[in-house]
PDB file of C-alpha atoms in Angstrom:
ATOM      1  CA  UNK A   1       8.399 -40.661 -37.570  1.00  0.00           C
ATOM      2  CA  UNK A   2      10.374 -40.144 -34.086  1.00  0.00           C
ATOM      3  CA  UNK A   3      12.101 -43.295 -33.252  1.00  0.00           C
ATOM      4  CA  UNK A   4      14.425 -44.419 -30.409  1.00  0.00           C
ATOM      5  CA  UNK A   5      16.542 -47.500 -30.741  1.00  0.00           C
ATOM      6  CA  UNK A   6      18.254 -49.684 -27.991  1.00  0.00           C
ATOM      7  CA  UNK A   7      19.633 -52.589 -29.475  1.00  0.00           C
ATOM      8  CA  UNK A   8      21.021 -54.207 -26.292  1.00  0.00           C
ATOM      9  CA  UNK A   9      18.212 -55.256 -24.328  1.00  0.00           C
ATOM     10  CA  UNK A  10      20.592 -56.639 -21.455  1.00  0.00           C
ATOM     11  CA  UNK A  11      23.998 -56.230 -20.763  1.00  0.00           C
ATOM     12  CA  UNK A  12      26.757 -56.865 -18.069  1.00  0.00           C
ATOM     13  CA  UNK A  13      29.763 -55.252 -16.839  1.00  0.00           C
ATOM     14  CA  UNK A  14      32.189 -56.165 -13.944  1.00  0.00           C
ATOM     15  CA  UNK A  15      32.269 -53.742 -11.137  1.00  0.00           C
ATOM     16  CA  UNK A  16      34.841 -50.814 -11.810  1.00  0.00           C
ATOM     17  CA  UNK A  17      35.010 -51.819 -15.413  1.00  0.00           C
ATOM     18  CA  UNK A  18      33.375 -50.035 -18.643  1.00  0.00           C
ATOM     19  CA  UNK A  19      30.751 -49.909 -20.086  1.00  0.00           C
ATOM     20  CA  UNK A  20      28.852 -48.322 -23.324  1.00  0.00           C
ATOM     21  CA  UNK A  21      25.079 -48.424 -23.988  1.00  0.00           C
ATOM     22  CA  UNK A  22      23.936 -47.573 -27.157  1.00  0.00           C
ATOM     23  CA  UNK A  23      21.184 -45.628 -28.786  1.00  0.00           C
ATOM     24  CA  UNK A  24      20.423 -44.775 -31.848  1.00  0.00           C
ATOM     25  CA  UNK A  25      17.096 -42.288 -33.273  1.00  0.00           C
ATOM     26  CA  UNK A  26      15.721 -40.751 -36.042  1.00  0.00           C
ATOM     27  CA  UNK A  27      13.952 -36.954 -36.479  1.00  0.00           C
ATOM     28  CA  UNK A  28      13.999 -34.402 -38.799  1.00  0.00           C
ATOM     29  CA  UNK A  29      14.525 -31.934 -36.416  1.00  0.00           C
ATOM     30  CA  UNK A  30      17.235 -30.213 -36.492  1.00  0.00           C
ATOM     31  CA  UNK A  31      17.483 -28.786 -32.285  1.00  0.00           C
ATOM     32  CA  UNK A  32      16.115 -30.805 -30.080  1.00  0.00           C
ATOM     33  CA  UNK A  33      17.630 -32.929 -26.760  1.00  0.00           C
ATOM     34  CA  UNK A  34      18.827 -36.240 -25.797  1.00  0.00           C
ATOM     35  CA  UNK A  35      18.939 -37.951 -22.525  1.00  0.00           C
ATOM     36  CA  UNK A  36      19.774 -41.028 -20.560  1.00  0.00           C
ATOM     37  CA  UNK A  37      17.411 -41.728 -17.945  1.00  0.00           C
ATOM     38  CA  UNK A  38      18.512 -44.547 -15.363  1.00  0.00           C
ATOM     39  CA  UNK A  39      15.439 -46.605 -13.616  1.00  0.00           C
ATOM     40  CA  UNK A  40      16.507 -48.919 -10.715  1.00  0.00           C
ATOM     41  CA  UNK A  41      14.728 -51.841 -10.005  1.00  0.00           C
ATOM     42  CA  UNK A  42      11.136 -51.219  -8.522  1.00  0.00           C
ATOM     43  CA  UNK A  43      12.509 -47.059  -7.909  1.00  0.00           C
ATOM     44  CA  UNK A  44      11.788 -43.925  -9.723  1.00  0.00           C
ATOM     45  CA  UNK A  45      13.566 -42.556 -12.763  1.00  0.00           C
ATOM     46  CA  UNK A  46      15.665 -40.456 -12.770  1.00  0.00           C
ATOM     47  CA  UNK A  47      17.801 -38.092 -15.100  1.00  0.00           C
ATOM     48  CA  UNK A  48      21.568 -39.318 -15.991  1.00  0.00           C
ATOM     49  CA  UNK A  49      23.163 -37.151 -18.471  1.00  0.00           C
ATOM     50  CA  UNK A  50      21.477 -34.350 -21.290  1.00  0.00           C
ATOM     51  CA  UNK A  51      22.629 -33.085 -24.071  1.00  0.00           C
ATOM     52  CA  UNK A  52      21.463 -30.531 -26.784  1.00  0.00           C
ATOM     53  CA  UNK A  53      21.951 -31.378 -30.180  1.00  0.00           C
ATOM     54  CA  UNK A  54      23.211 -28.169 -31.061  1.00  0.00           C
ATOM     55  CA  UNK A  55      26.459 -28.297 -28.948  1.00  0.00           C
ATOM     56  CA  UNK A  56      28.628 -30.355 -30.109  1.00  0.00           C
ATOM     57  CA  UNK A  57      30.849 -31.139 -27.177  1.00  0.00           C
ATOM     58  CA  UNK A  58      29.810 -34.153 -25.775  1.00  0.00           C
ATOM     59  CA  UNK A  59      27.953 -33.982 -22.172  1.00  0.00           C
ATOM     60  CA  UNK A  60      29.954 -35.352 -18.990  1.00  0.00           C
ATOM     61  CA  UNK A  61      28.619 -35.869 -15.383  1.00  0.00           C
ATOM     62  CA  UNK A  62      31.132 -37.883 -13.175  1.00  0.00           C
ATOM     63  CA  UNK A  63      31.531 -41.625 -14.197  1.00  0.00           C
ATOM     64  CA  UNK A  64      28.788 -41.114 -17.074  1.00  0.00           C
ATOM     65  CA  UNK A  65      29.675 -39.390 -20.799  1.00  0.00           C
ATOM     66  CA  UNK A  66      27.963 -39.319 -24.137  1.00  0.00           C
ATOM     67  CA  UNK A  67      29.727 -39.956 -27.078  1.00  0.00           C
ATOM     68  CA  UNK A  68      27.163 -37.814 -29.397  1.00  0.00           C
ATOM     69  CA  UNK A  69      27.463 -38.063 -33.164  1.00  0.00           C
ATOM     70  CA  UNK A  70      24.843 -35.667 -34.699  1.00  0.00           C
ATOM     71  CA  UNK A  71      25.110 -36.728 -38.637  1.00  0.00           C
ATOM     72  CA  UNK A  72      24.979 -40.518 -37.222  1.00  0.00           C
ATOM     73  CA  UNK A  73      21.886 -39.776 -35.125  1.00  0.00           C
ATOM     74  CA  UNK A  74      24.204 -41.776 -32.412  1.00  0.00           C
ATOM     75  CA  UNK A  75      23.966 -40.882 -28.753  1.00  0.00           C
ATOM     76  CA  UNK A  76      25.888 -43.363 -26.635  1.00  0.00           C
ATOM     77  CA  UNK A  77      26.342 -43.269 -22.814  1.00  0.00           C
ATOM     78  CA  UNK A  78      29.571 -44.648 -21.446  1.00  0.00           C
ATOM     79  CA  UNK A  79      29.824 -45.456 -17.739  1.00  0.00           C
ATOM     80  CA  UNK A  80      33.038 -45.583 -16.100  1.00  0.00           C
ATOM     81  CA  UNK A  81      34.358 -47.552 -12.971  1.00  0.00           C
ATOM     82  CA  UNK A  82      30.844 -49.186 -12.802  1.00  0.00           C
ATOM     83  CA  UNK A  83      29.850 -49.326  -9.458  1.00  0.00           C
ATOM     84  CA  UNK A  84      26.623 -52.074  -8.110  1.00  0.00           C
ATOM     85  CA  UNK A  85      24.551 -49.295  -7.791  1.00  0.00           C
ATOM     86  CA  UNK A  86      24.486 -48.776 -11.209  1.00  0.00           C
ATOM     87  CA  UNK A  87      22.403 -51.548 -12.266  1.00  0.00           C
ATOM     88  CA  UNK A  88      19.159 -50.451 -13.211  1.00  0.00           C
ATOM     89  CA  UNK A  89      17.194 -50.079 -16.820  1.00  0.00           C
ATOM     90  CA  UNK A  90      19.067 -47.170 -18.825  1.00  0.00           C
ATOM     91  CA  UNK A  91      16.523 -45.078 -21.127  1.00  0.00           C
ATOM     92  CA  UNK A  92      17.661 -43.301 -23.939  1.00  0.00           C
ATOM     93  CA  UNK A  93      15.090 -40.293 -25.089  1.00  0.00           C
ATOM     94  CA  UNK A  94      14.883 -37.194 -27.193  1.00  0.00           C
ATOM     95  CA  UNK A  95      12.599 -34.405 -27.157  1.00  0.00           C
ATOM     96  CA  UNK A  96      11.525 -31.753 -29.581  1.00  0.00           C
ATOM     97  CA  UNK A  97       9.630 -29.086 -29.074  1.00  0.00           C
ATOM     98  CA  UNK A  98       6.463 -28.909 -31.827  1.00  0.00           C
ATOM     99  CA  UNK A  99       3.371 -27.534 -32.138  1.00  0.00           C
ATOM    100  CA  UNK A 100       3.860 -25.906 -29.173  1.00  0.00           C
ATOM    101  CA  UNK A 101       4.477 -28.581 -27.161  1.00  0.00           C
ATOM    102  CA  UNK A 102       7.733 -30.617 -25.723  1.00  0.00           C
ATOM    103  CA  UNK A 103       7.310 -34.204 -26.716  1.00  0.00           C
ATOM    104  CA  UNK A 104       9.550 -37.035 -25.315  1.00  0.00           C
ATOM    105  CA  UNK A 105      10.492 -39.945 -26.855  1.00  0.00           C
ATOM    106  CA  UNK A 106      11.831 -43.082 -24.829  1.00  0.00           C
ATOM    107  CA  UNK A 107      13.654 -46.087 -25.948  1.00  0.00           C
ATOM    108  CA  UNK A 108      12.669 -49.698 -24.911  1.00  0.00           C
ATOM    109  CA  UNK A 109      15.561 -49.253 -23.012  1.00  0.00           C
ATOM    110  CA  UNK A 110      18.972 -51.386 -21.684  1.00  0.00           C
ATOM    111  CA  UNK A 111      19.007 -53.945 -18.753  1.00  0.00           C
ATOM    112  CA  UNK A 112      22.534 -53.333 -16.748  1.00  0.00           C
ATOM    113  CA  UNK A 113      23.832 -55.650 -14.351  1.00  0.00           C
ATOM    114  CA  UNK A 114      27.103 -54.619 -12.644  1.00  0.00           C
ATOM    115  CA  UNK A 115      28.500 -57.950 -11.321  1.00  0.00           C
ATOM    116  CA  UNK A 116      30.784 -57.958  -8.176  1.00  0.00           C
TER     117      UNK A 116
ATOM    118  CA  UNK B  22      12.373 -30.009  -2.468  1.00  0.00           C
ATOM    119  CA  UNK B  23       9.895 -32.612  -2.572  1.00  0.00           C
ATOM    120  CA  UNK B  24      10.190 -34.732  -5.407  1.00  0.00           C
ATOM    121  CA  UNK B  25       6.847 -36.096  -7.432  1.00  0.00           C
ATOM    122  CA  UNK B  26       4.077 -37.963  -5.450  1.00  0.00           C
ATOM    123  CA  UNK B  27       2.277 -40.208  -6.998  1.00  0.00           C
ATOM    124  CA  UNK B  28      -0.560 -42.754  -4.894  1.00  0.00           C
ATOM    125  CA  UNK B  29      -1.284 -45.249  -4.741  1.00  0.00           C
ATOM    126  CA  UNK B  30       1.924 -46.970  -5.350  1.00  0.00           C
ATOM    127  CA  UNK B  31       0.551 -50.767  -6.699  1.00  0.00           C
ATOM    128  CA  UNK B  32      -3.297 -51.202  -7.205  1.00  0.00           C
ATOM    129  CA  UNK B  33      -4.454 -54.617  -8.229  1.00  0.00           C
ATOM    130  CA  UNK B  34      -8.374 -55.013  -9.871  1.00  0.00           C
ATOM    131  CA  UNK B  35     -10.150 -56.993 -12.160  1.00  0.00           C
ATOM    132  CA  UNK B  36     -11.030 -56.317 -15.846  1.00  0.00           C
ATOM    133  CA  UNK B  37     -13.924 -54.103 -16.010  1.00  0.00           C
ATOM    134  CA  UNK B  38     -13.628 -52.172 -12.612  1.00  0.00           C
ATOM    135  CA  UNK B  39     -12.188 -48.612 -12.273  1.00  0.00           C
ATOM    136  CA  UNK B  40      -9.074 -47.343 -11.183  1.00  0.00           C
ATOM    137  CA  UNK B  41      -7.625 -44.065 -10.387  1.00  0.00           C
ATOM    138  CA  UNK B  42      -4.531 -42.687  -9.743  1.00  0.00           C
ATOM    139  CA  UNK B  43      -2.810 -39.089  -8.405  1.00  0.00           C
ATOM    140  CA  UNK B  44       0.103 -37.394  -8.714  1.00  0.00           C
ATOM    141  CA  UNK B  45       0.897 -34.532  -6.958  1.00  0.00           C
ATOM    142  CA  UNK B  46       4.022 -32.505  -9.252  1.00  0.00           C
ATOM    143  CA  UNK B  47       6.778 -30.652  -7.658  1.00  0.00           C
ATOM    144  CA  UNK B  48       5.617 -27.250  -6.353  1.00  0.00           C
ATOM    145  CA  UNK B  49       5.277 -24.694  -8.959  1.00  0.00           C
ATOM    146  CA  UNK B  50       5.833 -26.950 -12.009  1.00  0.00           C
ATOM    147  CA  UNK B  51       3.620 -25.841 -14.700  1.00  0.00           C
ATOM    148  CA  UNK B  52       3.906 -28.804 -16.565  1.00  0.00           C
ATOM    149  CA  UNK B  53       2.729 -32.316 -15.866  1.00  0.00           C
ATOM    150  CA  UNK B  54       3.288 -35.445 -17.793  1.00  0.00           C
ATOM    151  CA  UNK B  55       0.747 -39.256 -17.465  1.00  0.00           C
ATOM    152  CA  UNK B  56       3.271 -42.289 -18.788  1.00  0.00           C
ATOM    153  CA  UNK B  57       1.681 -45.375 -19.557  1.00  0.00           C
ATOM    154  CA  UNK B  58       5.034 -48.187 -19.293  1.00  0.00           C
ATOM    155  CA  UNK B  59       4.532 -51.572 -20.178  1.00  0.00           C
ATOM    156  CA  UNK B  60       6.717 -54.014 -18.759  1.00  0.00           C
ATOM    157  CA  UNK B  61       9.643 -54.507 -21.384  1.00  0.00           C
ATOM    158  CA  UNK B  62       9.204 -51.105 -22.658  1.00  0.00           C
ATOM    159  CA  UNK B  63       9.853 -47.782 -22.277  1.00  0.00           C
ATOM    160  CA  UNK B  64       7.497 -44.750 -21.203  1.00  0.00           C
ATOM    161  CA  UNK B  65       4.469 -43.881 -23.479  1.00  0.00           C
ATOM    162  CA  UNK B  66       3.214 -40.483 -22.864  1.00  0.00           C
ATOM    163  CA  UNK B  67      -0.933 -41.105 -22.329  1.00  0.00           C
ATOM    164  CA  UNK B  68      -1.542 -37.100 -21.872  1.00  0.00           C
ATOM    165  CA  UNK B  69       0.239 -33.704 -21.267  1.00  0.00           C
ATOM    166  CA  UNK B  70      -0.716 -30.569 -19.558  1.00  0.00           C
ATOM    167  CA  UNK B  71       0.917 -27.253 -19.180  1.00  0.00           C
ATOM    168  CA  UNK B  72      -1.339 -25.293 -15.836  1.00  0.00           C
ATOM    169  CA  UNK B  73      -4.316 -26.839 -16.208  1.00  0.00           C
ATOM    170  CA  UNK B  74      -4.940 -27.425 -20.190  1.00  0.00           C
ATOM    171  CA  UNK B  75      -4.616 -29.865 -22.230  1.00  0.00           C
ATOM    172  CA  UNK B  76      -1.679 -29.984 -24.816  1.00  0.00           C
ATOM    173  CA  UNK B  77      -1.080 -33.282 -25.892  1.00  0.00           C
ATOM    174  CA  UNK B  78      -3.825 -36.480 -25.409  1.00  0.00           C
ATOM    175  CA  UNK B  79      -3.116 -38.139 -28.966  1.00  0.00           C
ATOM    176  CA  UNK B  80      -2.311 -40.986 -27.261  1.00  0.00           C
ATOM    177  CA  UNK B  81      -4.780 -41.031 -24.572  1.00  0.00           C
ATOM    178  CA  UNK B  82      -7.229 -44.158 -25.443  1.00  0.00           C
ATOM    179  CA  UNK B  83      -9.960 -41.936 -24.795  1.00  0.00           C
ATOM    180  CA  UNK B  84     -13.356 -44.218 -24.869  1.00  0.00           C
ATOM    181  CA  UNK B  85     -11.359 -45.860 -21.486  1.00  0.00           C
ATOM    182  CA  UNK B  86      -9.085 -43.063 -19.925  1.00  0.00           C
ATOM    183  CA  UNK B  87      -9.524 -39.438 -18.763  1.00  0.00           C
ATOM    184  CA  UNK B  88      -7.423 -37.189 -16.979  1.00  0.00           C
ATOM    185  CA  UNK B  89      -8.149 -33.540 -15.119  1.00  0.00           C
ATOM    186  CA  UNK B  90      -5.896 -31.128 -13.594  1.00  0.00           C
ATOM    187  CA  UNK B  91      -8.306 -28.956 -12.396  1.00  0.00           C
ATOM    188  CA  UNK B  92      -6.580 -26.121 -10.337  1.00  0.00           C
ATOM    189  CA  UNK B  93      -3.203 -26.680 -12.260  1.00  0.00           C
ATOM    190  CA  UNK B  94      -1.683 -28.450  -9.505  1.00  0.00           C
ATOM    191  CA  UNK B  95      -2.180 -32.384  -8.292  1.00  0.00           C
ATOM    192  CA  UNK B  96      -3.892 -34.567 -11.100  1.00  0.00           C
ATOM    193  CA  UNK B  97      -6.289 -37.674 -11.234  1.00  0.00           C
ATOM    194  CA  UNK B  98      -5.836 -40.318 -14.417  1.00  0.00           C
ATOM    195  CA  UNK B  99      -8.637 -42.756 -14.302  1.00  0.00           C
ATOM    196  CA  UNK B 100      -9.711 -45.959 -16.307  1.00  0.00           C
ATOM    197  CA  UNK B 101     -12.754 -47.208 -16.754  1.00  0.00           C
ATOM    198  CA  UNK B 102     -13.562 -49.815 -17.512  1.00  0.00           C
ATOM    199  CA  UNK B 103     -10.075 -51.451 -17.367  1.00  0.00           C
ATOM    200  CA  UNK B 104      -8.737 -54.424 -19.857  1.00  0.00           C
ATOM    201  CA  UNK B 105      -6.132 -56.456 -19.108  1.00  0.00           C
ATOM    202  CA  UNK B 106      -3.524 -54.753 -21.592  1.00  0.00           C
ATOM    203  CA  UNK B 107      -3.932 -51.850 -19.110  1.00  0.00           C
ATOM    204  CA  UNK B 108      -1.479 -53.762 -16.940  1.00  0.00           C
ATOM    205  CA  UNK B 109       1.386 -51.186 -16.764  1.00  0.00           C
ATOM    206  CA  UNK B 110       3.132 -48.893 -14.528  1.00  0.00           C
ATOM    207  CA  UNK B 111       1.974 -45.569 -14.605  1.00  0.00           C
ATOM    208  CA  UNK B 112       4.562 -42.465 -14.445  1.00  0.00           C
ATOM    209  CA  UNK B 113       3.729 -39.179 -13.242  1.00  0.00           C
ATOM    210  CA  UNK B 114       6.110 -36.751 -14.087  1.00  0.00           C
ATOM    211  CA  UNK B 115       6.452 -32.958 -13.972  1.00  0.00           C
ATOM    212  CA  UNK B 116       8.787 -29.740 -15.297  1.00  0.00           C
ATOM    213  CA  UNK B 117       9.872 -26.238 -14.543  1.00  0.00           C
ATOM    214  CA  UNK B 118       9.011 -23.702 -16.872  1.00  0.00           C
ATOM    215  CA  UNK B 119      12.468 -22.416 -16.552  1.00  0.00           C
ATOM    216  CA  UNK B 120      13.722 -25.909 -17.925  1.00  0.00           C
ATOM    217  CA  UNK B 121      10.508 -26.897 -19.561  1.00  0.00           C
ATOM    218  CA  UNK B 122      12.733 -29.641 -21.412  1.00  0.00           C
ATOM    219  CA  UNK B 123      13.435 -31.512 -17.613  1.00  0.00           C
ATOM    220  CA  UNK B 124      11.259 -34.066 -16.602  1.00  0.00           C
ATOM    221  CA  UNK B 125      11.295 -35.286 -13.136  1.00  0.00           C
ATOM    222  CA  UNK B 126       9.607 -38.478 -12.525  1.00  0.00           C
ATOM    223  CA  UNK B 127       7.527 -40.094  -9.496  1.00  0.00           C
ATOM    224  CA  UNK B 128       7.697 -43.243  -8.201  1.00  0.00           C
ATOM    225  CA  UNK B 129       4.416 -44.678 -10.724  1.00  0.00           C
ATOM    226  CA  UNK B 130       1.612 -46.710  -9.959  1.00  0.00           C
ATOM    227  CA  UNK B 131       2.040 -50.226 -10.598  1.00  0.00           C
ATOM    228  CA  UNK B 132      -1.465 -51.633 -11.853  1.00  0.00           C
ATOM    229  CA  UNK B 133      -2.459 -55.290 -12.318  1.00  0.00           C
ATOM    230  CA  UNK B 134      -5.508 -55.661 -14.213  1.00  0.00           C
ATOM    231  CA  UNK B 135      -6.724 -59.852 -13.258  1.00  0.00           C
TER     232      UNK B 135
END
């Protein structure tokens, strides 16, 4: 079975500090993606960071990196110099591609709260 | 480029009645995506097309919901009749084919079922 864990169902940061979500999954795919999706409150979601599990240098965008261990099944998003804007539900997925057809899987996701 | 329309934006009904919702997918986005999210949870995809077929409903509850894209472009999911577990947001979402593994997402429909 495809699973997606998020064992941190809220957390809290102080603005401009650190802060690492976790995420953990399970396939038996070998190539397939992994994303963090960030939802704000009562907005759309939208696309953080990717990364395909066949490169093995971890993704960066700005403020927001993935610390990617393939043989852990471990895809962790780190967000740097938080800022208030960032608080929002954080969704970590994967998607394969089988019989014929991409299929996502989503997390139950992470509550952050950057706190002024 | 306009992003993923979806309408209405919060519909509240009582068990039993119907309900539909659009979504209208970024222009030329073959792919379209029906989420079912429950509040604490994440996304559940309810049905996939790619055009105007069907590639993925095995998680559509079918005796209750339906979905048509019929000219590959804007889609209708409806329920009927509705039960109170169908409380959720729904997420529209769509993809290029040139990055088929992309979703962009819509706004959703927030349903309460009473």
């Amino acid at each position: 079975a495809q699973t997606v864990t998020q064992s941190q169902p809220e957390m809290s940061v102080q603005e401009a500090e650190t802060v690492t979500l976790s995420c953990t999954y399970d396939t038996s795919e070998s190539n397939y993606y992994l994303f963090w999706y960030k939802q704000p409150p009562s907005r759309q979601m939208i696309l953080v960071i990717r990364q395909e599990a066949y490169k093995q240098q971890n993704a960066t965008e700005n403020r927001f990196s993935v610390n990617f261990q393939k043989a852990a099944k471990s895809f962790s998003l780190k967000i740097s110099d938080s800022q208030l804007g960032d608080t929002a539900m954080y969704f970590c997925a994967f998607m394969i591609f089988t019989s014929g057809t991409y299929k996502y899987i989503f997390g139950t996701g992470t509550r952050l709260k950057v706190l002024a | 480029e306009a992003g993923v329309a979806q309408s209405p934006r919060y519909k509240i009904i009582e068990k039993r009645q119907s309900v539909a919702f659009w979504c209208n997918p970024i222009s030329g986005h073959a792919t379209l995506y029906w989420y079912q999210q429950i509040l604490g949870q994440g996304p559940k995809l309810l049905i996939q097309f790619q055009n105007n077929g069907v590639v993925d409903d095995s998680q559509l509850p079918k005796d209750r919901f339906s979905a048509e894209r019929l000219k590959g472009v804007d889609s209708t999911l409806k329920i009927q009749p509705a039960k109170l577990e169908d409380s959720a947001v729904y997420l529209c979402a769509s993809s290029p084919e040139t990055s088929r593994e992309t979703q962009y997402f819509g706004p959703g429909t927030r349903l309460l079922v009473l």
